XYZ file of C-alpha atoms in Angstrom:
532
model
C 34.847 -10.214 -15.779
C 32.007 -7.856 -16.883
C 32.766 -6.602 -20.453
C 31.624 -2.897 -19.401
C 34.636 -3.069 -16.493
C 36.899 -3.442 -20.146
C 35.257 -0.320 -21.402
C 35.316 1.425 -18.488
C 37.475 0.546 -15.823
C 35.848 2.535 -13.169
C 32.517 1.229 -13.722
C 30.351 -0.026 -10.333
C 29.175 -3.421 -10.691
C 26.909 -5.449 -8.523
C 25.928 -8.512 -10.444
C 22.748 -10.930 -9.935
C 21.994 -11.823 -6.227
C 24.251 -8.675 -4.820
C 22.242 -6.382 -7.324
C 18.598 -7.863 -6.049
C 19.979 -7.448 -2.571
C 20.914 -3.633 -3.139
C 17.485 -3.044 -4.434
C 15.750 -4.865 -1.717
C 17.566 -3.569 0.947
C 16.557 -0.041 -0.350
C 12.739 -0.578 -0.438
C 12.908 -2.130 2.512
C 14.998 1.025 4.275
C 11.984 3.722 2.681
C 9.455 1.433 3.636
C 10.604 1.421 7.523
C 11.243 5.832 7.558
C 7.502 5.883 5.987
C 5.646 3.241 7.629
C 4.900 4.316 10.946
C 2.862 7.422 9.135
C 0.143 4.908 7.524
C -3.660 6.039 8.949
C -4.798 8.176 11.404
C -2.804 7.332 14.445
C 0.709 6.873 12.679
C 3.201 9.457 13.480
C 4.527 12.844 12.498
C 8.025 13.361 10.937
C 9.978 16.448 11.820
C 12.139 17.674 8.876
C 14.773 20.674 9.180
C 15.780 22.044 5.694
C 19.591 23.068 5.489
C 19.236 26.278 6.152
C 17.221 25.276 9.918
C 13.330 25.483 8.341
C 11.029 23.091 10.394
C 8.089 20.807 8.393
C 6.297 18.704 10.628
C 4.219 16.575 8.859
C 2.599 12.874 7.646
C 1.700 13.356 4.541
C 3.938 10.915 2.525
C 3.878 13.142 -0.309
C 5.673 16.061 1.603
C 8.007 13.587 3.363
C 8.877 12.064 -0.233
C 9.684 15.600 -2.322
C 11.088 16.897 0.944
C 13.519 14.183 2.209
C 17.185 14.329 0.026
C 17.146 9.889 -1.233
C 20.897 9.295 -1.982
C 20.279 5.581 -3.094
C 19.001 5.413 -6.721
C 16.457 2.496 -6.335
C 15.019 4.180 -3.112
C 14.711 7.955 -5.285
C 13.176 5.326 -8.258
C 10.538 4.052 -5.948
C 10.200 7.784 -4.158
C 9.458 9.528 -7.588
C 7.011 6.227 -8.695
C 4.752 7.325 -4.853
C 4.594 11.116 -5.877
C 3.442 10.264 -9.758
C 0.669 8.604 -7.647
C 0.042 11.628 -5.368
C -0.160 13.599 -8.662
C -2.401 11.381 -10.520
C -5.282 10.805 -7.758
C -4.106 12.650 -5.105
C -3.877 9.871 -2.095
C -1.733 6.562 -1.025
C 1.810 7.438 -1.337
C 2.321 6.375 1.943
C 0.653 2.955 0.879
C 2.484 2.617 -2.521
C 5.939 2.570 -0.554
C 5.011 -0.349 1.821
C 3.751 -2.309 -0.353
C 6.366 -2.155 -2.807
C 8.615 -2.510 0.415
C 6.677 -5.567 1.282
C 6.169 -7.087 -2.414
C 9.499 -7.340 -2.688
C 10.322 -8.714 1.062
C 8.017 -11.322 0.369
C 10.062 -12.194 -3.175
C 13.202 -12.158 -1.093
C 12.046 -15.485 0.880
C 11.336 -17.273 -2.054
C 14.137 -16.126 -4.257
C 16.311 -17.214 -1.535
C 15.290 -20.516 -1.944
C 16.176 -20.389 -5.792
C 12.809 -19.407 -7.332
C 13.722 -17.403 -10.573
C 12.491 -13.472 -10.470
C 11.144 -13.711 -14.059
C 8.628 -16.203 -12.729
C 7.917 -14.323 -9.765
C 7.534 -11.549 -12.117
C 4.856 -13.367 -14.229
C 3.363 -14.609 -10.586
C 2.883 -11.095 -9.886
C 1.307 -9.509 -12.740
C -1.607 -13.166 -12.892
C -1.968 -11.545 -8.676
C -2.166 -8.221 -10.071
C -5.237 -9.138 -12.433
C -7.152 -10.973 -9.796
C -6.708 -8.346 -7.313
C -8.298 -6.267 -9.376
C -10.799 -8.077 -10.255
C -11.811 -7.782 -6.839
C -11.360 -4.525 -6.237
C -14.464 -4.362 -8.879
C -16.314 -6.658 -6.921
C -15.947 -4.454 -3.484
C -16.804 -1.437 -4.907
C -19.815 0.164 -3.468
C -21.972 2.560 -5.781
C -22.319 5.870 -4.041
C -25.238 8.414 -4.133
C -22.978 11.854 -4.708
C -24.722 14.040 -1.987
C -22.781 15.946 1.084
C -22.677 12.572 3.778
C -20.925 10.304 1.709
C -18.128 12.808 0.080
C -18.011 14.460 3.662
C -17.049 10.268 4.788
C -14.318 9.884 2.047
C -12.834 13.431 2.676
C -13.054 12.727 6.412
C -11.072 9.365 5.787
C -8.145 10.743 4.021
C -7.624 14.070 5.550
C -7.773 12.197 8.985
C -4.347 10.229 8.116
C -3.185 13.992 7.278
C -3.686 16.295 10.311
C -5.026 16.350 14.315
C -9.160 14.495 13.817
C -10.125 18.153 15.199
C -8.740 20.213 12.436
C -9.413 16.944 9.608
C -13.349 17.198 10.869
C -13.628 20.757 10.560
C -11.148 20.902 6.844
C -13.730 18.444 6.066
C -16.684 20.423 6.118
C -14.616 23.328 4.708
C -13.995 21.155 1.627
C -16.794 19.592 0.885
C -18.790 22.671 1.094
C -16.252 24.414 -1.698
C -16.604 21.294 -4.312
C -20.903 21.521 -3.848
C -20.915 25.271 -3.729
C -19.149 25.339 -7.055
C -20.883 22.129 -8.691
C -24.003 24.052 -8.106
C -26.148 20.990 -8.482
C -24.217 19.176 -11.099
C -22.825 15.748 -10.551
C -19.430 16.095 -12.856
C -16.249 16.476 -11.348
C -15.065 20.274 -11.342
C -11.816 22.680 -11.729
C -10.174 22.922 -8.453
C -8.313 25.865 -9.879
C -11.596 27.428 -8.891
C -11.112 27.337 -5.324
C -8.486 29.738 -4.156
C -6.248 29.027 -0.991
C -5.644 32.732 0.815
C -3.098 32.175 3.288
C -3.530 34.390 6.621
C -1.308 34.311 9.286
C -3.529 34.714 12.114
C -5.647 33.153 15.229
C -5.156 29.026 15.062
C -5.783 26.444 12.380
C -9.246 26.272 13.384
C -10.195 29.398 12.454
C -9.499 27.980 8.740
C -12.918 28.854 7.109
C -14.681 28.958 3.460
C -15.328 31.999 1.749
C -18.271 31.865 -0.816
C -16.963 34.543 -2.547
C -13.282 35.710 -3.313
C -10.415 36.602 -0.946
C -8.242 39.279 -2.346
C -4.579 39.329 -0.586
C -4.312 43.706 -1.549
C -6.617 46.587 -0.431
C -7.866 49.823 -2.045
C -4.889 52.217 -2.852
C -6.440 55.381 -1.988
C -6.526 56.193 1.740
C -10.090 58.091 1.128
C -11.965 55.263 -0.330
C -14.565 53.442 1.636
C -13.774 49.966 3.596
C -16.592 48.534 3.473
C -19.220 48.716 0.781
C -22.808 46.734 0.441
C -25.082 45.518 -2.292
C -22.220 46.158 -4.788
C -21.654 46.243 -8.709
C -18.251 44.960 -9.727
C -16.523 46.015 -12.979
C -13.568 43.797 -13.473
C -11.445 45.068 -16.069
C -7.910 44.468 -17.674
C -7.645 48.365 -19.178
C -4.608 50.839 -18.041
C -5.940 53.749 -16.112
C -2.396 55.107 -15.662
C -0.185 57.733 -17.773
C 2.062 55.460 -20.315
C 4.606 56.007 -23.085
C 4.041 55.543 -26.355
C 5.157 52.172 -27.983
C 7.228 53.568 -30.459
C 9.955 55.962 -29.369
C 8.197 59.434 -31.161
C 9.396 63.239 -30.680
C 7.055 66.192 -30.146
C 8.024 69.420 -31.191
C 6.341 72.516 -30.079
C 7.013 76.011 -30.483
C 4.994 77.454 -27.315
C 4.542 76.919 -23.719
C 1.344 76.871 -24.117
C 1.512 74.139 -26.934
C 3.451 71.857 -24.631
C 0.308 72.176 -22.296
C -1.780 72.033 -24.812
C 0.257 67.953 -25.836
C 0.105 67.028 -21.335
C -3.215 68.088 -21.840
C -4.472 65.968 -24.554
C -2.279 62.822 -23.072
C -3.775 63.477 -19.886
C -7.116 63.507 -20.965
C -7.457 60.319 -22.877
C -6.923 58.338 -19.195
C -9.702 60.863 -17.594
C -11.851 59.913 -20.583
C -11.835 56.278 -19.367
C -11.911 57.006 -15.785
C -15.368 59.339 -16.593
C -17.282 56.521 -17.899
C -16.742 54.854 -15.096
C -17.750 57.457 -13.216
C -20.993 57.831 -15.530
C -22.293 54.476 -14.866
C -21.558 54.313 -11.457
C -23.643 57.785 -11.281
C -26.521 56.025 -13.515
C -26.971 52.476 -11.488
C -25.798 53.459 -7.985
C -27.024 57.099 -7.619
C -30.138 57.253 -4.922
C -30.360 53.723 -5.147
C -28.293 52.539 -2.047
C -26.037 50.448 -4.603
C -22.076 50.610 -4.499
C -19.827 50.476 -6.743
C -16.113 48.473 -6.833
C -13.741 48.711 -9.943
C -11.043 45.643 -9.762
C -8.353 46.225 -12.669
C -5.449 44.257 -13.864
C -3.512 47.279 -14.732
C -2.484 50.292 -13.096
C -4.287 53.026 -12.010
C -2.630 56.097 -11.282
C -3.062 58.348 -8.416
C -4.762 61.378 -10.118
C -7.464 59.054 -11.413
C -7.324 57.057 -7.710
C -8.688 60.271 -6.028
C -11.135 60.436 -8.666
C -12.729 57.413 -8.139
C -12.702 58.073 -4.554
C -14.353 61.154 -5.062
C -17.221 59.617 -6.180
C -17.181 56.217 -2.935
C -15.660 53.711 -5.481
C -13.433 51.276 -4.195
C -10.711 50.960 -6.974
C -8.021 47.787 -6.466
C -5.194 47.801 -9.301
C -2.693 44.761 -10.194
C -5.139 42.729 -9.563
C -3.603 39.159 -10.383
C -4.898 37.493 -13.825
C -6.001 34.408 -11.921
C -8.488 35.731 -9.930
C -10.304 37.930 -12.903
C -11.733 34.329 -14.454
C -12.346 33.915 -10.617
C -14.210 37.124 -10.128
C -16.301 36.780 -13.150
C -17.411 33.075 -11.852
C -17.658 34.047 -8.269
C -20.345 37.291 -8.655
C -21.094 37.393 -12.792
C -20.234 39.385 -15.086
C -17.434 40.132 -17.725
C -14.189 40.651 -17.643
C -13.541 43.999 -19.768
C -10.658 44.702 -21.850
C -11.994 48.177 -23.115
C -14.677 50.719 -21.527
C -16.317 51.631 -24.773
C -20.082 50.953 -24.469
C -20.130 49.911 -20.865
C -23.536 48.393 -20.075
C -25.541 47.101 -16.447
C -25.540 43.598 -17.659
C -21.138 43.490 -17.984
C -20.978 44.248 -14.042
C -21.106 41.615 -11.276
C -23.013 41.566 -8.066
C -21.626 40.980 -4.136
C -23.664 41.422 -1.218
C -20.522 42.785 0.657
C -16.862 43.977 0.242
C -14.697 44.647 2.422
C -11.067 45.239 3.408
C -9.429 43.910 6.006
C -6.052 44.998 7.523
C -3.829 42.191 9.286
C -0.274 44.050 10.171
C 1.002 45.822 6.908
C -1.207 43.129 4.692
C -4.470 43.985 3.382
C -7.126 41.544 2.284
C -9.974 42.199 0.152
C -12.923 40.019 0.785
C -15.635 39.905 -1.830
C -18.585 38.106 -0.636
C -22.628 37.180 -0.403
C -22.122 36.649 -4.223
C -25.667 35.275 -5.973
C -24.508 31.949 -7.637
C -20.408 31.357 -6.420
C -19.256 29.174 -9.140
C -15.958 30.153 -7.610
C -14.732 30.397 -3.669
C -11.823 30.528 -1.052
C -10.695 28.562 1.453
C -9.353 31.171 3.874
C -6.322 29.206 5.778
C -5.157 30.708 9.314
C -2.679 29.356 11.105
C -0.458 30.593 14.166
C 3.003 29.962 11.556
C 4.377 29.195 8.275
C 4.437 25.573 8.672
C 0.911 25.111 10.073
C -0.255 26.526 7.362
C 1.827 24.519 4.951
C 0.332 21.755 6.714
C -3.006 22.869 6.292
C -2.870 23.815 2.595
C -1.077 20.652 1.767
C -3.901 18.265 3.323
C -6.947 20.571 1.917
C -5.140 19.772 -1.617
C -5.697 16.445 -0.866
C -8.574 16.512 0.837
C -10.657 18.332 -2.349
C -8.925 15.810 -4.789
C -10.538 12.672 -2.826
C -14.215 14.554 -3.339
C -13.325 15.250 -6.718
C -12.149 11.474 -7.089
C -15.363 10.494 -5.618
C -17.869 12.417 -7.956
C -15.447 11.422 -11.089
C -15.788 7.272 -9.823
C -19.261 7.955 -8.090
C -17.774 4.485 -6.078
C -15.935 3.640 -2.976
C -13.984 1.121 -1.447
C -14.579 0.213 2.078
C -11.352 0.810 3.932
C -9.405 0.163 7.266
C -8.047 -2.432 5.495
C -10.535 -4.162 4.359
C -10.215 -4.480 0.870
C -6.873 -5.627 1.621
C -7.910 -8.814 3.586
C -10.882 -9.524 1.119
C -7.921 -9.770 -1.263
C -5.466 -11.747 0.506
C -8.535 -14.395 0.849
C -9.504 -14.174 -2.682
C -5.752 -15.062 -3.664
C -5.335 -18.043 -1.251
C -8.452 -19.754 -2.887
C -6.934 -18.348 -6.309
C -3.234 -19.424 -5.969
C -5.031 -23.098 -5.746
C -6.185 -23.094 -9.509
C -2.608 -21.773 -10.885
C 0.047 -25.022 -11.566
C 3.524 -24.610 -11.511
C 5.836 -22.320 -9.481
C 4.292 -19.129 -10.143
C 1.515 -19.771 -7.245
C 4.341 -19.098 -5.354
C 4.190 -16.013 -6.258
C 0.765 -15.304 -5.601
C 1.075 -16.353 -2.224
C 3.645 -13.666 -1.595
C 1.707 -11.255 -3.288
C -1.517 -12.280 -0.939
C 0.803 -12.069 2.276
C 2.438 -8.362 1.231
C -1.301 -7.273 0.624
C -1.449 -7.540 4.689
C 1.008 -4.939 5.123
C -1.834 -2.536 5.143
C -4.163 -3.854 8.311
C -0.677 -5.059 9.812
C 0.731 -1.472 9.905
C -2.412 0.312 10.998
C -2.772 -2.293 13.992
C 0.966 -1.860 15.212
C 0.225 2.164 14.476
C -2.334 1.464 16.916
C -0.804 -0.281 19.526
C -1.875 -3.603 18.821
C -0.420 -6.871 18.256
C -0.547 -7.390 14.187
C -0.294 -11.595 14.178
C -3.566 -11.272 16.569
C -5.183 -8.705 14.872
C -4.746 -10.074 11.447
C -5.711 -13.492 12.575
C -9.078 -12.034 13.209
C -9.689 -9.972 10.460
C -8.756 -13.041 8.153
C -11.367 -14.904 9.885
C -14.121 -12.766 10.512
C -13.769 -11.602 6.706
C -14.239 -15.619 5.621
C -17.383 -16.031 7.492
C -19.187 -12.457 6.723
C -19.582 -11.672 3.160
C -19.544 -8.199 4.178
C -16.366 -6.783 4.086
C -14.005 -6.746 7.185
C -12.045 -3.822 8.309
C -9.420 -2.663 11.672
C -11.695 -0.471 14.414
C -8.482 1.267 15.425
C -10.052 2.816 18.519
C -10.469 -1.075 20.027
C -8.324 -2.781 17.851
C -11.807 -4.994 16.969
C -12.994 -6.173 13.569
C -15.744 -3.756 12.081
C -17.737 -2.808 9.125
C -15.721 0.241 7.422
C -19.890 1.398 6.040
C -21.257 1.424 9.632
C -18.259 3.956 10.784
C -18.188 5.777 7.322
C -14.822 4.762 6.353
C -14.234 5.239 2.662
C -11.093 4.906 0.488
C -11.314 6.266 -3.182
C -11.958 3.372 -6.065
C -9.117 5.139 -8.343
C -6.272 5.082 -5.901
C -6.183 1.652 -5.157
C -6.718 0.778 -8.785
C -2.996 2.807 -9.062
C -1.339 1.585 -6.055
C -2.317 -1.878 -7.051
C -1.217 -1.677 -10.731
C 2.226 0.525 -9.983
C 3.062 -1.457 -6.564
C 3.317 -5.135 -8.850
C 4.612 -3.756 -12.131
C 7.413 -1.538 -9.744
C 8.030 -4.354 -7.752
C 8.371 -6.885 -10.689
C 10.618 -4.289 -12.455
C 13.084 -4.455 -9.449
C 13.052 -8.452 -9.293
C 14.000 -8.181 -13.221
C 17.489 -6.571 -12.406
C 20.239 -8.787 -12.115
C 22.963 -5.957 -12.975
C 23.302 -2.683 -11.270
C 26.649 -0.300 -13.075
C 27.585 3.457 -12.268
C 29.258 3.880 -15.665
C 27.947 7.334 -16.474
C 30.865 9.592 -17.515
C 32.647 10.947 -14.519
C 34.903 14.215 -14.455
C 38.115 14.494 -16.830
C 40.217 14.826 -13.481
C 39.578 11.697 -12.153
């Protein structure tokens, strides 16, 4: 008898084989919900939140922070995928299967009475050589628009429709070179902003090089459109506010009491006047605008003001988009108007306001050197655009993966066969039982080409009997043509996986996997309620 059922009498046990079973049985059940998403032909999952919210997606990601996992080695292996998706951005859908498969592929051998420890240790000598040539397949890459538009194209195409991934494509790749501006290091995707706009089709998704506001002017005098424009961001209060500390005024007059509403009144129209005095001095018989974005308020006597004089005035702007701003069209952000100079404002070609139902949007564009944009997202409903914004995410993480690695992998599975080759001639210098081992690892490696092929439509023992061979006599690598179900070279079709996410799926799949084989006790002793 257990010595924690002594402690605790109410303690769940499942001890050696039943415990391996439960945690087999569990990768294997997430494994078969997520495999028939893997590439660009698998299929979309439907998910209805409790209170009747549809999410239609493929993105493993979504499916994985979405879907409610009751079993605790299933959540385990659920939360290990999304600390992928976080790190690089890609392959949660491939981190599941293979654990699913690593462990399948134990299962047969354990079985027989091979110990896990040593399958363990088989794993981890398979996880080293697989890497080792995963350095070998590598492919140097020139970082210029084709080849990031190829990698982009790759993953966002096992995300959404190939008509929408082709044009999100373009959308993203454009953002990461617009805001490189020529250099070759990886750069803050905080810089591009996704506007949401509910409106037209997913199609009309489009890049901004500029800044997409999602508020309008507050004055209903003040122009709509506006070209060749200065912009003065600025975080100062151009509204009426109380004093910090609670202070009385006494007066003795009526006309003192003006004299105080007066005086507080005034210090706000000083502000608003030097505006006003530098708009006068650049913009004044020069056909130049002028547009004042502020983080504070700006109250309605100093609103019609500035419209007065054609500014366009937004207030509450959010804090985000002021470090945006000053990238996007120069300048600095102000925190005071004292000496206000030319050389603090910013420059746009164009702003203007656009009014979709009761939301306005403020587009700021035709800026000189964009070091900061928007991807404008339409779609006809909430979830396409969730859809959308979820693959773009992914979509600018694989460029940014690309310029940090400036290497690729050849994909369609290809990698994945050269592998499973590599291993077989491998497993043939190892003694002992641990080759064992690395012959399951080799055969769970083909999980990948497998599941694309039945994805497909086609018959995986054929398919992978061809790869397997063609990849022996080619040195060039060997992947799946999914449109004839052929082998082909990944390069010729432009088929690119990132370096650094199969560098993680490989090294959390085996160490996962060999985690799970290590558990020969599984107990629900936590402390339960005082009722029971």
């Amino acid at each position: 008898m257990a010595s924690i059922s002594l402690l605790n009498p109410k303690a769940e046990i499942a001890r050696a084989a039943q415990a391996l079973a439960i945690n087999i049985s569990a990768a294997k059940g997430l494994q078969d919900v997520m495999r028939t998403n893997l590439g660009p032909k698998g299929t979309v999952k439907m998910l209805v939140s409790g209170a009747g919210d549809i999410k239609i997606t493929k993105d493993g990601n979504v499916l994985l922070h979405e879907m409610q996992i009751q079993h605790p080695t299933a959540s385990m292996i659920a939360r290990a995928s999304t600390a992928q998706d976080d790190s690089t951005g890609d392959g949660t859908t491939t981190t599941v299967i293979l654990i699913g498969e690593l462990l399948k592929q134990a299962d047969i051998y354990l079985s027989e009475g091979l110990h896990p420890r040593i399958m363990a240790a088989g794993f981890d000598k398979a996880r080293e050589k697989t890497l080792e040539v995963l350095e070998n397949c590598k492919v140097p890459v020139e970082i210029n628009k084709k080849n990031l538009m190829e990698v982009a194209n790759t993953s966002l195409k096992t995300k959404v429709h190939p008509v929408l991934a082709d044009l999100l494509t373009e959308v993203c790749v454009d953002a990461i070179l617009t805001i490189a501006n020529g250099t070759l290091e990886p750069v803050d995707l905080h810089m591009v902003e996704l506007m949401e706009m509910q409106h037209k089709t997913a199609t009309d998704t489009q890049l901004v090089r500029g800044l997409v506001m999602d508020h309008g002017g507050r004055h209903p005098e003040m122009p709509k459109r506006l070209e060749k424009c200065y912009i003065l961001t600025a975080n100062v209060s151009l509204e009426y506010e109380k004093a910090e500390v609670n202070s009385g005024f006494f007066y003795k007059t009526a006309e003192e009491r003006e004299a105080f509403v007066r005086a507080e009144r005034d210090f706000i129209d000083q502000r608003v006047k030097k505006v006003i005095d530098l708009k006068r001095s650049l913009c004044d018989g020069t056909g130049k605008t002028f547009v004042l974005i502020n983080q504070k308020g700006i109250d309605p006597l100093s609103l019609d003001a500035l419209a007065k004089e054609g500014i366009l005035a937004l207030r509450r702007a959010k804090r985000r988009n002021m470090e945006r701003l000053a990238l996007a069209c120069g300048g600095t952000a102000l925190n005071t108007f004292e000496d206000l100079q030319e050389e603090h404002l910013g420059y746009a070609g164009v702003v203007y306001e656009h009014v979709l139902g009761e939301n306005k949007y403020t587009f700021v564009e035709d800026c000189k050197h964009p070091l900061s944009v928007t991807i404008l997202i339409k779609g006809p409903n909430k979830h396409t655009i969730l859809q959308i914004k979820d693959a773009i995410r992914d979509g600018l993480r694989a460029i940014n993966n690309t310029i940090r690695d400036k290497a690729l992998i050849p994909g369609a599975g290809a990698f994945e066969v050269r592998a499973y080759n590599e291993l077989l001639v491998y497993k043939d210098t190892i003694k002992g039982k641990a080759r064992l081992a690395v012959q399951a690892f080799a055969d769970a490696l083909l999980v990948v080409p497998k599941t694309l092929a039945i994805n497909s439509g086609y018959d995986a023992q054929d398919t992978i009997v061809k790869l397997v061979t063609e990849d022996r006599l080619t040195p060039d690598l060997a992947g799946l043509d999914l449109a004839t179900g052929e082998p082909m070279k990944p390069a010729d079709m432009g088929i690119y996986d990132n370096y650094i996410v199969k560098k993680q799926i490989i090294n959390s799949c085996s160490i996962i996997a060999g985690n799970l084989l290590l558990v020969d006790e599984v107990m629900r002793a936590g402390l339960t309620s005082l009722k029971g």
